[in-house]
Short mmCIF file of N, CA and C in Angstrom, two decimals:
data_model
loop_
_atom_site.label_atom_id
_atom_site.label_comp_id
_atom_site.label_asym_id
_atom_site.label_seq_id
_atom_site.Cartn_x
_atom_site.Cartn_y
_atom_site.Cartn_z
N UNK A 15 -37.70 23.12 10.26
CA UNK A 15 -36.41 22.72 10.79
C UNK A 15 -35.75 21.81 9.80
N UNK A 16 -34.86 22.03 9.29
CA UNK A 16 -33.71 20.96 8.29
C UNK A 16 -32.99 20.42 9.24
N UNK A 17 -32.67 18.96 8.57
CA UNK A 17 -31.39 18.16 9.37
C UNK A 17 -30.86 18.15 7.64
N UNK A 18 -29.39 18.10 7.98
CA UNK A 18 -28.36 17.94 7.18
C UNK A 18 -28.03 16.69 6.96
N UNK A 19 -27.72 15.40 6.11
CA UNK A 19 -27.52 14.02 6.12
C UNK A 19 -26.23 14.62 5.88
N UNK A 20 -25.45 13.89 6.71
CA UNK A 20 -23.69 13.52 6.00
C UNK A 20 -23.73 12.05 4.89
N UNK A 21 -23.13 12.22 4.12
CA UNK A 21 -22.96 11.06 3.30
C UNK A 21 -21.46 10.48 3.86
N UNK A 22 -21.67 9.52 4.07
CA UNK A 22 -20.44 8.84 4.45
C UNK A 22 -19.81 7.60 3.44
N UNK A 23 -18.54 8.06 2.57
CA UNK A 23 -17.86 7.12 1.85
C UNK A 23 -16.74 6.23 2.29
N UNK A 24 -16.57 4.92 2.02
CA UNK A 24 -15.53 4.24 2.13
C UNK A 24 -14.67 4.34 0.93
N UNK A 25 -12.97 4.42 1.27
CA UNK A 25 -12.04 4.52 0.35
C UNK A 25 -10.94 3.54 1.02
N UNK A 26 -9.62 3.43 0.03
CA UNK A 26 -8.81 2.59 0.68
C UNK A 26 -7.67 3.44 -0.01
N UNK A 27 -6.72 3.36 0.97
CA UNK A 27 -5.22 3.47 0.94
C UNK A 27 -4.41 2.41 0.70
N UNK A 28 -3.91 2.82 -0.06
CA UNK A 28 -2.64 1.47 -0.20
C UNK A 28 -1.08 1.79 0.44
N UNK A 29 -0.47 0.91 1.29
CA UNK A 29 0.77 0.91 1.55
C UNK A 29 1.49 -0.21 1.12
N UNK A 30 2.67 0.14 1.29
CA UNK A 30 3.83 -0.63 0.55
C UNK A 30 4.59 -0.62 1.64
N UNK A 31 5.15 -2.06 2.38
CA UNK A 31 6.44 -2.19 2.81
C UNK A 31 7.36 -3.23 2.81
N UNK A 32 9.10 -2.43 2.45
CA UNK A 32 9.92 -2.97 2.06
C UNK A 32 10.57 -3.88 3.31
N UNK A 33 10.76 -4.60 2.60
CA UNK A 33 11.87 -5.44 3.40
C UNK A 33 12.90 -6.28 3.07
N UNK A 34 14.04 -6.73 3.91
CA UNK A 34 15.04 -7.53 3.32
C UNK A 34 14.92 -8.86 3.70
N UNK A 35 14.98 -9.84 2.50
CA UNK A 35 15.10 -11.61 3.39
C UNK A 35 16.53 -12.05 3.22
N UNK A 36 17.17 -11.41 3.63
CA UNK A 36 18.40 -11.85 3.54
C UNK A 36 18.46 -12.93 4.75
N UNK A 37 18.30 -12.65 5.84
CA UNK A 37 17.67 -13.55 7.21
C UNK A 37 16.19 -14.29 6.52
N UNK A 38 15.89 -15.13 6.30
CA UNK A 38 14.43 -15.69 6.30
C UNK A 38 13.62 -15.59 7.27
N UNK A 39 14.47 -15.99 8.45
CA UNK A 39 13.71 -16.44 9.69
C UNK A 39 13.09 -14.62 10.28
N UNK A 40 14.06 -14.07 9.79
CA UNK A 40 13.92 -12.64 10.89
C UNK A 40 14.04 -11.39 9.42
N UNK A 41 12.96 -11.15 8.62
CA UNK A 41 13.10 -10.84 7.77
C UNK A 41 13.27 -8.94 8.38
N UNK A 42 13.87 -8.05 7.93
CA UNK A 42 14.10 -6.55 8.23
C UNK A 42 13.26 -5.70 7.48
N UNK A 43 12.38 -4.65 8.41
CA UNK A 43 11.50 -3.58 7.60
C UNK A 43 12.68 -2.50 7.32
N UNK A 44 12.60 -2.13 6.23
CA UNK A 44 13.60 -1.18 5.69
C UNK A 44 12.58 -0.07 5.09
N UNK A 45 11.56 0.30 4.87
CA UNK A 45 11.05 1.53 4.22
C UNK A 45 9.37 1.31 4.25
N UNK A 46 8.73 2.25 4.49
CA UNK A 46 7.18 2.39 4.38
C UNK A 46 6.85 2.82 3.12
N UNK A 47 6.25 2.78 2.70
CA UNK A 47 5.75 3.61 1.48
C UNK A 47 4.14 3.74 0.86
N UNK A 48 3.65 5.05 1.24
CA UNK A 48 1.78 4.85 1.40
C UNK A 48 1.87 5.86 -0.10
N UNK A 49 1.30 5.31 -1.13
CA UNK A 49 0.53 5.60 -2.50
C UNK A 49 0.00 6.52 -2.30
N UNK A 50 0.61 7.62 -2.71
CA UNK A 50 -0.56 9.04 -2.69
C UNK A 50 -2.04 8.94 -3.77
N UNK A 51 -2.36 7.78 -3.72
CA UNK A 51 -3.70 7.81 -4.17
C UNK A 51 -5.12 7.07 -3.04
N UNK A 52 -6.64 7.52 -3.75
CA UNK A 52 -7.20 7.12 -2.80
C UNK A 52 -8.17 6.12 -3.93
N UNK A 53 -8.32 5.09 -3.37
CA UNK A 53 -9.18 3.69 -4.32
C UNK A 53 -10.90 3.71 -3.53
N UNK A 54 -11.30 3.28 -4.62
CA UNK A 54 -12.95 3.57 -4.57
C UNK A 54 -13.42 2.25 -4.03
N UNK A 55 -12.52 1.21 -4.68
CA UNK A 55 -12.87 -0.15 -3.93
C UNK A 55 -11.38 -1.10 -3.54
N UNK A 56 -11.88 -2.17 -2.58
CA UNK A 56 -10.82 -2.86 -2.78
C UNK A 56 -9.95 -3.43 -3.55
N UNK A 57 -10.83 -3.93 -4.80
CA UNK A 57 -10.61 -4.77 -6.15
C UNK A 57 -9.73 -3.87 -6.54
N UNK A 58 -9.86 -2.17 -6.48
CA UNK A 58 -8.60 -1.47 -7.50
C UNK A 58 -7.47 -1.01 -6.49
N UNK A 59 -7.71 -1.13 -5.43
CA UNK A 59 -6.76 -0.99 -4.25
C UNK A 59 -5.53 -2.27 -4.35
N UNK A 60 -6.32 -3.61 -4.37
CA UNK A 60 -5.07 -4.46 -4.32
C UNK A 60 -4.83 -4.99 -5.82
N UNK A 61 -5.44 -4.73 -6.36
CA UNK A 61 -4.49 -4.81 -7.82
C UNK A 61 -3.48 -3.94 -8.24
N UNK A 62 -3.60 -2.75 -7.90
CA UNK A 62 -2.77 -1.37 -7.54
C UNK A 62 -1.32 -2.14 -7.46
N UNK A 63 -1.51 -2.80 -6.50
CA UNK A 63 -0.91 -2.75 -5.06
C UNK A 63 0.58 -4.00 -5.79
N UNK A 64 0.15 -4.72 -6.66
CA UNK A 64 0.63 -5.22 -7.23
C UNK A 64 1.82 -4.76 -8.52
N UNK A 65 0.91 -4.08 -9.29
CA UNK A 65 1.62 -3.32 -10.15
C UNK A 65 2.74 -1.69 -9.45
N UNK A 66 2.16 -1.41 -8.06
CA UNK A 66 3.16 -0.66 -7.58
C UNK A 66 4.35 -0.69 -6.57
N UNK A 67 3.85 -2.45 -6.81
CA UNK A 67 5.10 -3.39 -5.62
C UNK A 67 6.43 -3.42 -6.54
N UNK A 68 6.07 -3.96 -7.90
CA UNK A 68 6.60 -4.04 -9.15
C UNK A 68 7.61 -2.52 -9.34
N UNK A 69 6.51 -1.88 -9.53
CA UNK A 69 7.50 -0.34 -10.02
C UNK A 69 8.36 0.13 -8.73
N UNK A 70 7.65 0.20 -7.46
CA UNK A 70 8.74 0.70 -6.08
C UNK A 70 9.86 -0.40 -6.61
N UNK A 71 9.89 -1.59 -6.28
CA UNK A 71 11.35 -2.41 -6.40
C UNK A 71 12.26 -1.96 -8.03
N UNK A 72 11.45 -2.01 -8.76
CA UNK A 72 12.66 -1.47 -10.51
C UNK A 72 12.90 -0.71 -10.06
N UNK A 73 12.21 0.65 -9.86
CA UNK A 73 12.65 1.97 -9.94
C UNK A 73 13.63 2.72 -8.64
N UNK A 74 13.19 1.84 -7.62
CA UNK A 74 14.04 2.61 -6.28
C UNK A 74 14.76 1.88 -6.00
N UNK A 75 14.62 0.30 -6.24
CA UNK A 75 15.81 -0.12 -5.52
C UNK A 75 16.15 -1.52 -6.23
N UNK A 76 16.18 -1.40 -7.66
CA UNK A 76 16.80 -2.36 -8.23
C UNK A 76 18.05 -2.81 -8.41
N UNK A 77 18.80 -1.54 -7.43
CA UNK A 77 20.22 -2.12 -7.76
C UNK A 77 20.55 -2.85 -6.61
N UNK A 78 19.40 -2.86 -5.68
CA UNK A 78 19.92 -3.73 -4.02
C UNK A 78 18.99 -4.80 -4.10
N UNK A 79 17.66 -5.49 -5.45
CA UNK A 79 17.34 -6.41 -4.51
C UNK A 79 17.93 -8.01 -4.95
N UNK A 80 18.81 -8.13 -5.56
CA UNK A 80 19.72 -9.41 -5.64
C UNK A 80 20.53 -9.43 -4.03
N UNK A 81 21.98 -8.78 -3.90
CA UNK A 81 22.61 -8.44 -2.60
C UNK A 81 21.57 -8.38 -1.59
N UNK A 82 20.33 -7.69 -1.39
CA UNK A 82 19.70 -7.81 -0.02
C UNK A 82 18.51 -8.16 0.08
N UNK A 83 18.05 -9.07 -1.32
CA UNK A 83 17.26 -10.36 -1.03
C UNK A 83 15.82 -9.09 -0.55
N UNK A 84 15.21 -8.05 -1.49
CA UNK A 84 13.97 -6.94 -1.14
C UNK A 84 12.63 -7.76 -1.47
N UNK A 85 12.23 -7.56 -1.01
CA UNK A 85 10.46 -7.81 -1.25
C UNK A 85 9.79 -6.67 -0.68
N UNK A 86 8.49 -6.95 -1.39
CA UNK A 86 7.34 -6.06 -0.80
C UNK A 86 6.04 -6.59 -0.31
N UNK A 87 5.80 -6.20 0.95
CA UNK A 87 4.38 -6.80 1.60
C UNK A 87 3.64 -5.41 1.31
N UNK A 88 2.62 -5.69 0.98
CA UNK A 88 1.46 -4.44 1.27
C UNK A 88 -0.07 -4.54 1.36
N UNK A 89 -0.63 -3.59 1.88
CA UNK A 89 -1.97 -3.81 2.42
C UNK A 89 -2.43 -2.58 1.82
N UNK A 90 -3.95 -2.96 1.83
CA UNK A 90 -5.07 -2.00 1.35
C UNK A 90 -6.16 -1.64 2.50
N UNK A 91 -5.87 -0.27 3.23
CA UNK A 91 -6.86 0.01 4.18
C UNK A 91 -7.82 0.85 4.20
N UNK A 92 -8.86 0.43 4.98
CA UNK A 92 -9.98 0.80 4.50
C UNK A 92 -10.24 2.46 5.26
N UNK A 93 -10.80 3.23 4.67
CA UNK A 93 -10.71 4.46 5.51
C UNK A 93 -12.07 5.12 4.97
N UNK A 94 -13.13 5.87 5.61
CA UNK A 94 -13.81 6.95 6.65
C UNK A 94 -13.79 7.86 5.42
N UNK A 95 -14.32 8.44 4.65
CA UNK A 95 -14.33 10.03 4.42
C UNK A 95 -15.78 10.65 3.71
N UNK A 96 -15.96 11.55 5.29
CA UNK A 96 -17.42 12.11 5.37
C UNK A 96 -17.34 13.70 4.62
N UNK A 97 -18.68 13.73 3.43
CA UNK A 97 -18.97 14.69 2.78
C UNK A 97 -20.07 15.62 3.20
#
């Protein structure tokens, strides 16, 4: 009789979300944005996360974040994927 082991890996997703502080107090979510990549650990998940906070704001919306005051919050989550 064989049993089959599943190997079970942890990976992380990174998301990106935008927002405006034009309000401080009541800051506005304006856009999601999840990294079509998958990270092996956290350490390259939130360093990622940094350098693609950087490129989303130049590249998509550098011409709005003076006028609407953009930042980026983002998180690295941890996710499940069985082989």
């Amino acid at each position: 009789w064989y049993t089959q082991q599943r190997k079970v890996v942890m990976k992380f997703v990174l998301t990106l979300y935008l927002f405006s502080f034009v309000d401080i107090v009541y800051p506005v979510p304006l856009a999601t944005h999840i990294v079509p990549l998958e990270f092996t650990s956290y350490k390259e998940c939130i360093l990622h996360g940094y350098k693609a906070s950087h490129n989303t704001l130049k590249e998509l919306y550098g011409d709005r974040i003076e006028d609407e005051r953009l930042a980026i919050k983002f998180e690295c989550t941890e996710i499940t994927v069985g082989t």
